[in-house]
Short mmCIF file of C-alpha atoms and ligand atoms in Angstrom, two decimals:
data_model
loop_
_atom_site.label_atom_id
_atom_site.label_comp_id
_atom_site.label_asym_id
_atom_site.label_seq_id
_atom_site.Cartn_x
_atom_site.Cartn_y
_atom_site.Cartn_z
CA UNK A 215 -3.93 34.88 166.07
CA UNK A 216 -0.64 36.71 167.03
CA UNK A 217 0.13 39.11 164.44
CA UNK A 218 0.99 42.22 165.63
CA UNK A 219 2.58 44.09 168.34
CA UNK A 220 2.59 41.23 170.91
CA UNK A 221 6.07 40.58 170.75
CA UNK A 222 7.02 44.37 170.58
CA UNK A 223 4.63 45.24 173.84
CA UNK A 224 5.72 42.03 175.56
CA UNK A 225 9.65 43.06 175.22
CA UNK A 226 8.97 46.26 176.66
CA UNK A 227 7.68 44.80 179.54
CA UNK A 228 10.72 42.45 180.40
CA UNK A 229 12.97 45.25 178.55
CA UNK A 230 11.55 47.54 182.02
CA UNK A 231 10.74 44.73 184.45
CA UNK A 232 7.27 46.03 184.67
CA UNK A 233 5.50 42.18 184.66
CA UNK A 234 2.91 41.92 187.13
CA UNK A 235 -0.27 43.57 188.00
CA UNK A 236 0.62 47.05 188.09
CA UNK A 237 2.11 48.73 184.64
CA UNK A 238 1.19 50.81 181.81
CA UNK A 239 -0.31 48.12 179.72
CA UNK A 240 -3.29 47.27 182.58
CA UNK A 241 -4.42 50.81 182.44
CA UNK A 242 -3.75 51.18 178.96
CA UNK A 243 -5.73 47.45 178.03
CA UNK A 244 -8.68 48.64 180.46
CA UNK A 245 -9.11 52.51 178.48
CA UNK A 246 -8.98 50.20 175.08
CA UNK A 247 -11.40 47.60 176.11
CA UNK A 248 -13.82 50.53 177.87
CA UNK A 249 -13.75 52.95 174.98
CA UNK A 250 -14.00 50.03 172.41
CA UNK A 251 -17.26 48.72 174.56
CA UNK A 252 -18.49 52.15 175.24
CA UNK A 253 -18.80 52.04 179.36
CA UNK A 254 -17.54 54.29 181.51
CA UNK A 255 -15.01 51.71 183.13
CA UNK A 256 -12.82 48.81 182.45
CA UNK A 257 -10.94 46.57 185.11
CA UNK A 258 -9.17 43.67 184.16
CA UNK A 259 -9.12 40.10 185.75
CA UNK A 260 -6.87 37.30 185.42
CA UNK A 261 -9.87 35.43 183.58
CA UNK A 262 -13.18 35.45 182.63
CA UNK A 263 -14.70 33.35 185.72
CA UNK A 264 -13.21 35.33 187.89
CA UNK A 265 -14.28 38.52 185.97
CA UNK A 266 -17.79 36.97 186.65
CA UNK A 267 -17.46 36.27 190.49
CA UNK A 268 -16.59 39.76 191.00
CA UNK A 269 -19.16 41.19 188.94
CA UNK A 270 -22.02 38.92 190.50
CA UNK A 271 -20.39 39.91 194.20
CA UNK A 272 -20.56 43.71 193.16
CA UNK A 273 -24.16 43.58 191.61
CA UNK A 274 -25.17 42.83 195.30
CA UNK A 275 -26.07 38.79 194.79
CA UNK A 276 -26.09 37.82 198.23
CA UNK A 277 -25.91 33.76 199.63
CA UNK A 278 -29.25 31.86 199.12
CA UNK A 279 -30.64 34.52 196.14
CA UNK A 280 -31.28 33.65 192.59
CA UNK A 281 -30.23 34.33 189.42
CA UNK A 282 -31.55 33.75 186.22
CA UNK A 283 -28.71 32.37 183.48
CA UNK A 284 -29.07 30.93 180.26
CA UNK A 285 -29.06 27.26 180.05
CA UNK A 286 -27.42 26.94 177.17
CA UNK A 287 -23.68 27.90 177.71
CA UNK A 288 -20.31 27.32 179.19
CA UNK A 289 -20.99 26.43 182.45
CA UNK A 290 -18.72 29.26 183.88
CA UNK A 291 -21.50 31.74 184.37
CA UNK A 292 -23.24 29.10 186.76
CA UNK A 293 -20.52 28.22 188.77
CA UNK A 294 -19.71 32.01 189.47
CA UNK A 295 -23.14 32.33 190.62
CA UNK A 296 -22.58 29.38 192.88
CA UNK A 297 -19.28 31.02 194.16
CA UNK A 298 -21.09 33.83 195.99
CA UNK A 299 -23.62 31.31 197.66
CA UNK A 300 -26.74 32.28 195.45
CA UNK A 301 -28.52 29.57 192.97
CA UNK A 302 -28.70 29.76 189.48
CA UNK A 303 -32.35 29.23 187.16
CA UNK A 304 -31.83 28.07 184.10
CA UNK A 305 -33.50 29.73 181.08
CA UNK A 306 -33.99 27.98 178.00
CA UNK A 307 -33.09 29.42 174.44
CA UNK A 308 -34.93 30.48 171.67
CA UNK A 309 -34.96 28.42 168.77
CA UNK A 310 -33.87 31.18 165.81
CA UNK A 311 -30.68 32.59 167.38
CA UNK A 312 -29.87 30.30 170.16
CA UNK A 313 -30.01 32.63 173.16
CA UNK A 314 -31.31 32.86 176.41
CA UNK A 315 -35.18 33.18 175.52
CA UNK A 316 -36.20 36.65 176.48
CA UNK A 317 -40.49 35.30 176.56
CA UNK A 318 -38.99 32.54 179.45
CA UNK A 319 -37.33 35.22 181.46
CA UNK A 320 -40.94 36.96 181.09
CA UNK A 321 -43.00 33.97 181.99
CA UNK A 322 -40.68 32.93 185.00
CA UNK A 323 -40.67 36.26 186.58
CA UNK A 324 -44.50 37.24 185.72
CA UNK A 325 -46.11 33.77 186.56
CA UNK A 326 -43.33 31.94 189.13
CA UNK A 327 -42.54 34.69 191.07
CA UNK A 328 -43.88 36.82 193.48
CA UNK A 329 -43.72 40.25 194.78
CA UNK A 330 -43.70 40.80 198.37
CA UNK A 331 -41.78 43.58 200.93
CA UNK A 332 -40.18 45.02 197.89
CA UNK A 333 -38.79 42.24 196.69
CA UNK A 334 -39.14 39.27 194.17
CA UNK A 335 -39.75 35.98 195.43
CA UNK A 336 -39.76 32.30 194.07
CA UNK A 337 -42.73 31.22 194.53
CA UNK A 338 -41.18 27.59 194.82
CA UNK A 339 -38.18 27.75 196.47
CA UNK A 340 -38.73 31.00 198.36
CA UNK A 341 -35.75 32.39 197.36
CA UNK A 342 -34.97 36.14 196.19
CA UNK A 343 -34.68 36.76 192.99
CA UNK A 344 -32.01 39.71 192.43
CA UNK A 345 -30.35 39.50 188.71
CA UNK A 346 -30.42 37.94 185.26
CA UNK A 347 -27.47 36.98 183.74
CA UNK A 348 -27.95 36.65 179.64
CA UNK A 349 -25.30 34.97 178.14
CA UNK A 350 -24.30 35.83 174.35
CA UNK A 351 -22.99 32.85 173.42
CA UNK A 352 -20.85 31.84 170.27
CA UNK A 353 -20.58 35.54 169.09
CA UNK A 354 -24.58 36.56 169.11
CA UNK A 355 -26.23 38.70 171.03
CA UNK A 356 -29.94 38.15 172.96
CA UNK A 357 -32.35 39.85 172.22
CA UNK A 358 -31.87 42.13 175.62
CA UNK A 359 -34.26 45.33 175.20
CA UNK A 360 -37.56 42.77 176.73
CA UNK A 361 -34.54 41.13 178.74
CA UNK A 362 -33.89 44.67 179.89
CA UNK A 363 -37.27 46.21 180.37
CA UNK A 364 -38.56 43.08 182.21
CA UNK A 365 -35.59 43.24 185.03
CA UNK A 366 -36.73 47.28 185.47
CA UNK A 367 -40.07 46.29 186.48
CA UNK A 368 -38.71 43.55 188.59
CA UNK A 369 -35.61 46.04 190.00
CA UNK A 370 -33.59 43.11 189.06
CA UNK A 371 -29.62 43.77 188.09
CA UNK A 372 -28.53 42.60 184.40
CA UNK A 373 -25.20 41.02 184.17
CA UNK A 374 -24.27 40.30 180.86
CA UNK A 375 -21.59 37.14 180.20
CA UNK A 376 -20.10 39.19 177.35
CA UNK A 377 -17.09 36.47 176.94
CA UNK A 378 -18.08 35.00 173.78
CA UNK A 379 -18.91 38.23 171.99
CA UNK A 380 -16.58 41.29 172.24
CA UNK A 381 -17.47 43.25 168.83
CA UNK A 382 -20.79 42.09 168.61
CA UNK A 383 -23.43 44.68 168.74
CA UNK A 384 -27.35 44.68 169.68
CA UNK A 385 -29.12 47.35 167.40
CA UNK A 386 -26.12 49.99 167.73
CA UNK A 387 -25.13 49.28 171.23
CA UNK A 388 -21.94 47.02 171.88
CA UNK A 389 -22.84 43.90 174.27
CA UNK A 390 -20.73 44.56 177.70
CA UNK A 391 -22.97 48.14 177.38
CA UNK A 392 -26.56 46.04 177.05
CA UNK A 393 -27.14 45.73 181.06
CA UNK A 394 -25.60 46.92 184.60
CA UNK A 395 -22.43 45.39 184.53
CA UNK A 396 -20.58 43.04 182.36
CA UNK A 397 -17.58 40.69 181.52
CA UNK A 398 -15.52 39.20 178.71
CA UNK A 399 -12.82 36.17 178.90
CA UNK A 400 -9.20 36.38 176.90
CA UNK A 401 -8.75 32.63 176.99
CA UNK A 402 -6.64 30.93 174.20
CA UNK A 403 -9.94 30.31 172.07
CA UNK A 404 -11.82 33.82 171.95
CA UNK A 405 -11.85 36.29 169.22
CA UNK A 406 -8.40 38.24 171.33
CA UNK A 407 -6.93 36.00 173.54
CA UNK A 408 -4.03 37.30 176.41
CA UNK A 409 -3.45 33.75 177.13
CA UNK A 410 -5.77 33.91 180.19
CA UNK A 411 -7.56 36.70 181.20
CA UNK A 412 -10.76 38.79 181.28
CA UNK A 413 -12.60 42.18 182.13
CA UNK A 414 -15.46 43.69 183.69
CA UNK A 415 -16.94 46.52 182.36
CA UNK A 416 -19.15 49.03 183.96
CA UNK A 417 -20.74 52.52 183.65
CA UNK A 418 -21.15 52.64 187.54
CA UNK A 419 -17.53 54.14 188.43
CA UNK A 420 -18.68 52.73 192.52
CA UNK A 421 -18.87 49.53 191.16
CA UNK A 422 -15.72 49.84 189.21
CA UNK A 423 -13.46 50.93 192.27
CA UNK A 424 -14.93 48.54 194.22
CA UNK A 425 -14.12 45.90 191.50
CA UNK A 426 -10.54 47.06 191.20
CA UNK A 427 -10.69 46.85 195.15
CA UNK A 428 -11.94 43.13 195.38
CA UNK A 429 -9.62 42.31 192.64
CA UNK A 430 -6.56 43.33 194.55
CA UNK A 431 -6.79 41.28 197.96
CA UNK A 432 -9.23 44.17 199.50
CA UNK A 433 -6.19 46.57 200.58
CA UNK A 434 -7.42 49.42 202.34
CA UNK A 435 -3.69 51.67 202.53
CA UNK A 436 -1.72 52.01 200.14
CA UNK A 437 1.14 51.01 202.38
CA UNK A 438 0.31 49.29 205.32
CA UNK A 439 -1.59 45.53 205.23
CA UNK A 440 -4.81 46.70 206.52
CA UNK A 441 -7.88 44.79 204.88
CA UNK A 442 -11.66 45.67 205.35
CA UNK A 443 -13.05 42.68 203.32
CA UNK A 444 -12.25 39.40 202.17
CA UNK A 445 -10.66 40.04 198.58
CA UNK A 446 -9.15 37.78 195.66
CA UNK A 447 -5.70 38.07 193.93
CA UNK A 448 -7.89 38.42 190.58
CA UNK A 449 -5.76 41.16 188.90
CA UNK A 450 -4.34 40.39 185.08
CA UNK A 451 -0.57 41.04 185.07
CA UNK A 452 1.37 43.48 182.87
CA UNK A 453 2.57 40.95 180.20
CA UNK A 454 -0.80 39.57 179.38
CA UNK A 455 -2.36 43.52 178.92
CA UNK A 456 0.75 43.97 176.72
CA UNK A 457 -0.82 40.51 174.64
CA UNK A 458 -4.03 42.14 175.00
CA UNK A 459 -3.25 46.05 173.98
CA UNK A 460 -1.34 44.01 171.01
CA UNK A 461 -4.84 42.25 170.48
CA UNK A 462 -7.31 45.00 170.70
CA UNK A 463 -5.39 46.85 167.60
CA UNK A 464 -6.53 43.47 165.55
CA UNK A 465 -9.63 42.95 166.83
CA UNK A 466 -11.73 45.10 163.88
CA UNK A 467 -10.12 42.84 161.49
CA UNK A 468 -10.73 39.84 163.37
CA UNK A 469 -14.68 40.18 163.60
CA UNK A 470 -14.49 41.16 159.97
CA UNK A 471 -12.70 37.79 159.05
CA UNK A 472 -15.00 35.79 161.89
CA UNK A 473 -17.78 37.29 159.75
CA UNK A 474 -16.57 36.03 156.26
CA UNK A 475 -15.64 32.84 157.50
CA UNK A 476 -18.96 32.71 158.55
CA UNK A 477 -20.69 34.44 154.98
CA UNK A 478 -18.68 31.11 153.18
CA UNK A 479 -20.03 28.50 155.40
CA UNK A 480 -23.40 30.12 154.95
CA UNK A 481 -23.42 30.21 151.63
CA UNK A 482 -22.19 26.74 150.81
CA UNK A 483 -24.22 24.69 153.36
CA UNK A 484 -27.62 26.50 152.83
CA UNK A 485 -28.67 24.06 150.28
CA UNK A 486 -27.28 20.93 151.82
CA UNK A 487 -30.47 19.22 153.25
CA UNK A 488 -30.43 18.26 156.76
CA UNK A 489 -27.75 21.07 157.42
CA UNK A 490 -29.38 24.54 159.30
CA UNK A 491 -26.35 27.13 159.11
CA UNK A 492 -26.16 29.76 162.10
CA UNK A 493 -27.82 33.37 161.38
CA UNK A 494 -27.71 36.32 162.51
CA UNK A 495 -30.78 38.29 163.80
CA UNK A 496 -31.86 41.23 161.49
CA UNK A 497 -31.07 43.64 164.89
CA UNK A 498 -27.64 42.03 165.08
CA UNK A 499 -24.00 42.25 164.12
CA UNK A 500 -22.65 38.57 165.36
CA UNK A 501 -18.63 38.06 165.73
CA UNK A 502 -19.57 34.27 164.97
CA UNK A 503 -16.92 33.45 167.50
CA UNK A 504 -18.01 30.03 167.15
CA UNK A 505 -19.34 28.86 163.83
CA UNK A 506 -22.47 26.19 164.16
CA UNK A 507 -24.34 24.01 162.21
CA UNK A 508 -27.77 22.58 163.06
CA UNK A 509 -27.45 18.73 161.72
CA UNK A 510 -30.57 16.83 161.15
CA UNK A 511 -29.69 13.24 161.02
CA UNK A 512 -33.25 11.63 159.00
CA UNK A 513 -32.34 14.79 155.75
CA UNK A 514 -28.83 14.94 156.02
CA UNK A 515 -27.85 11.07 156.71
CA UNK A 516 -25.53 11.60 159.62
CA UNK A 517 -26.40 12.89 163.61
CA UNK A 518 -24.06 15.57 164.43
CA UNK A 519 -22.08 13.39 166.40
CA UNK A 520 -21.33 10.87 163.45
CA UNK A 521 -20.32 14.01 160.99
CA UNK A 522 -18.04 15.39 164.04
CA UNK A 523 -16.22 11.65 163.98
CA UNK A 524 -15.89 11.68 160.31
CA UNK A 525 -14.45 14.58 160.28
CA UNK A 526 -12.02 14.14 162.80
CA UNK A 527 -10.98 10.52 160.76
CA UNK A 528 -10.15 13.37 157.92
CA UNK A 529 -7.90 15.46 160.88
CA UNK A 530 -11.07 18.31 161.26
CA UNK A 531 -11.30 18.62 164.56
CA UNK A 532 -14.82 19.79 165.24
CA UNK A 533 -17.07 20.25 168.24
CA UNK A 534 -20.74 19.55 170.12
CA UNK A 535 -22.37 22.60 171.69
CA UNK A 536 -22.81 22.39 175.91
CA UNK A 537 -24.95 20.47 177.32
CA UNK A 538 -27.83 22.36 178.90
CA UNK A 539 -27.08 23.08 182.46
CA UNK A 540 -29.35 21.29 184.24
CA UNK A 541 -28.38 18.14 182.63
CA UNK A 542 -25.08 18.42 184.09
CA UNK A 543 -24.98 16.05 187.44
CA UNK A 544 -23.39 18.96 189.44
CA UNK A 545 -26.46 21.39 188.69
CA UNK A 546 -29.09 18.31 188.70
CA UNK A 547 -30.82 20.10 192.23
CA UNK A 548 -31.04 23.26 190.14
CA UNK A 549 -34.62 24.88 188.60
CA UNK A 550 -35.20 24.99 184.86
CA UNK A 551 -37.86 26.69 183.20
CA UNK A 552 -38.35 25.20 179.83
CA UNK A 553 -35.16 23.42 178.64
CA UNK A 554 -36.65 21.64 175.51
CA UNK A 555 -34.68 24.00 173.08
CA UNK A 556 -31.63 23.55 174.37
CA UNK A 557 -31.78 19.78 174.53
CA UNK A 558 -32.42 20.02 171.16
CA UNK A 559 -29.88 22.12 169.98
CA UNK A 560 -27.47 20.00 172.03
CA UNK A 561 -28.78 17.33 170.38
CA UNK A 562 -27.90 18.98 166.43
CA UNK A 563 -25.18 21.27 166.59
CA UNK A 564 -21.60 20.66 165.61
CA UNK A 565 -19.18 23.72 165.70
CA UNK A 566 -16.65 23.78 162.98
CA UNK A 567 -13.28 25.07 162.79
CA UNK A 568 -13.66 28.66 162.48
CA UNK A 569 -10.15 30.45 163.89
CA UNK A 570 -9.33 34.07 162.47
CA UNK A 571 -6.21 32.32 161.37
CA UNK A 572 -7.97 29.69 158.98
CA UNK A 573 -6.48 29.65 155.66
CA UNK A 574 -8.60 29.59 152.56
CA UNK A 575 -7.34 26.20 151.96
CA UNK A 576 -8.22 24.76 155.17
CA UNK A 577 -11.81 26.44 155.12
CA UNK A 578 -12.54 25.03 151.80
CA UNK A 579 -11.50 21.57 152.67
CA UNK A 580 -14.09 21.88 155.95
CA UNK A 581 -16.78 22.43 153.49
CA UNK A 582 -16.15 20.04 150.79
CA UNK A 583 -15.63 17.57 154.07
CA UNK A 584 -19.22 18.75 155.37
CA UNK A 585 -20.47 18.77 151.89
CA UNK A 586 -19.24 15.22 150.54
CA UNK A 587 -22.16 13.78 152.79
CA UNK A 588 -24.22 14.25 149.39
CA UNK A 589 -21.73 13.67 147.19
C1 LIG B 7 -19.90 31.86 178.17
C2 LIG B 7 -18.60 31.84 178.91
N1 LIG B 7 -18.56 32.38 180.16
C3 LIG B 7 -17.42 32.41 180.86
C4 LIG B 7 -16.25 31.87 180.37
C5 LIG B 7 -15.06 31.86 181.25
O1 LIG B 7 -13.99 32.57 180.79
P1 LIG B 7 -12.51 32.12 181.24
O2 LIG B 7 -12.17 30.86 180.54
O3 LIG B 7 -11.66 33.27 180.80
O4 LIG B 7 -12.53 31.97 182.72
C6 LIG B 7 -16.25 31.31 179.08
C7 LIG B 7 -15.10 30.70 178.40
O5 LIG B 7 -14.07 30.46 178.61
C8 LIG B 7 -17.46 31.29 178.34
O6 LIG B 7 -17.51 30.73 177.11
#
């Protein structure tokens, strides 16, 4: 929703012709973002892919290692890991809360893997093994102290796909601060949005230059074209940190309304039969970015697919959850360990319309739409 300062912090950047990459509002977006998230560091990207790609690059991924990602997602994450040359293994959720199942990432790296020369090895493919990459998707957290504690013993780097879940917090930490290195997305449909953009954040300040430096086409002087690596014009421009500055002063009030969108859904679907509302894990504060029902076609008498075309006949536009990963013909090659949960969910969940800028009106019409199923 735009509904605060955007227009005023936009104008000032046309107003002083400050509207590219370099300008108050980048530095000023990045100290917001870090001191919101808790790290150290903050350095924005023109999205959250490329966000990703960077922060993969810097955690040290090199060509031909692996990295373990949750297979139930956007398939962003796995495509950045594919950008570097490594191979992503796909983790299957947990049932309760949806996320990357912190037992799988245990069993993989205990029972499939191998140490050898200081280093983790598939056992199958060979490969290295040198960073899990948790995604929090639709505004949860995993559950990331085992996810954690299992990549120390392993000396394996944590990346954590924040993008779906700025404000949400894991026991009192913030998620961006759960791993090594981590990254959100400011695309049109996330909980602040700068149009496009993103940020990786970082308590490892070498990391952080080095970011900043990768982000920036690799410029060694400050004056003359001399470049010591291959780099990427990744850097968000001074008009969309002006958007997102404008954002970040709205962003308490946005989780809080994410959250009571998500307190009225709960309460009116929890006795519908057939209809399994989202939750939120006792050790968690979710953002519900995306609000999700679990539709069980033989209790409820409609699949989630048949309820999502009904609605949409009423003008409710709502939407399926991702396909697991490995499902996808472009990752087909790719290893998955477990994957059952994730079909599944794939299988039953419908997201419903759930923007901070839903009107009471609109919300209640979503329900008694959902609802009318049983009369
Ligand atoms: C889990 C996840 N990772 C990464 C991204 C990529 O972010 P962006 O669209 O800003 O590139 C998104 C969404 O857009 C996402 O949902």
């Amino acid at each position: 929703m735009i509904d605060g300062n955007e227009w005023k912090y936009v104008k000032d950047c046309l107003d002083t012709s400050w509207v590219s990459s370099v300008g108050s509002y980048v530095d000023r977006f990045e100290r917001l973002v870090a001191d919101y998230v808790g790290t150290r560091r903050a350095v924005a990207t023109v999205n959250g892919t490329a966000a990703l790609h960077v922060a993969i690059k810097i955690a040290g991924v090199a060509p031909d290692d692996e990295v373990l990602v949750s297979a139930l997602t956007f398939i962003a994450p796995a495509n950045a890991i594919r950008y570097v040359g490594a191979w992503p293994v796909f983790i299957d959720a947990e049932p309760r809360y949806w996320q990357m199942d912190p037992q799988k990432v245990i069993d993989f790296l205990e029972k499939e893997c191998v140490w050898a020369s200081g280093e983790l090895r598939n056992k199958s493919s060979k490969r290295r093994v040198k960073a899990v990459l948790p995604v929090h998707i639709l505004g949860h957290p995993c559950d990331m102290d085992a996810i954690v504690e299992v990549a120390r013993k392993f000396d394996l780097i944590v990346i954590e796909d924040a993008t779906e879940s700025l404000g949400a917090k894991y026991h009192e930490g913030m998620t961006g601060h759960l791993g090594d290195i981590a990254c959100f997305s400011f695309n049109g449909n996330k909980v602040i949005t700068t149009g496009g953009g993103g940020m990786i954040v970082t308590d490892n300040e070498e990391w952080a230059s080095r970011a900043q430096y990768l982000t920036t086409q690799a410029k060694d002087d400050p004056i003359e074209y001399v470049h010591g690596e291959i780099g990427y014009n990744y850097r968000l421009t001074n008009i969309q940190a002006a958007l997102g500055c404008a954002q970040m002063e709205q962003l308490p009030g946005f989780v809080e309304r994410k959250r009571s969108i998500a307190r009225a859904y709960g309460a009116a679907f929890e006795s519908v039969p057939g209809l399994t509302p989202m939750t939120e894990a006792p050790w968690a504060r979710s953002i519900f970015w995306m609000y999700t029902v679990l539709v069980d076609n033989a209790l409820y008498g409609e699949d989630s697919r048949e309820l999502m075309r009904r609605l949409a006949a009423q003008g409710i536009q709502a939407r399926p959850l991702w396909q697991p990963l490995q499902l996808s013909p472009v990752y087909a090659q790719a290893q998955a360990f477990g994957g059952e949960v994730a079909a599944r969910l794939n299988r039953l969940a419908l997201s419903l319309p759930c923007s901070v800028g839903i009107t009471e009106i609109e919300l209640q019409s979503v329900i008694e739409a959902v609802r009318s199923a049983h009369g």
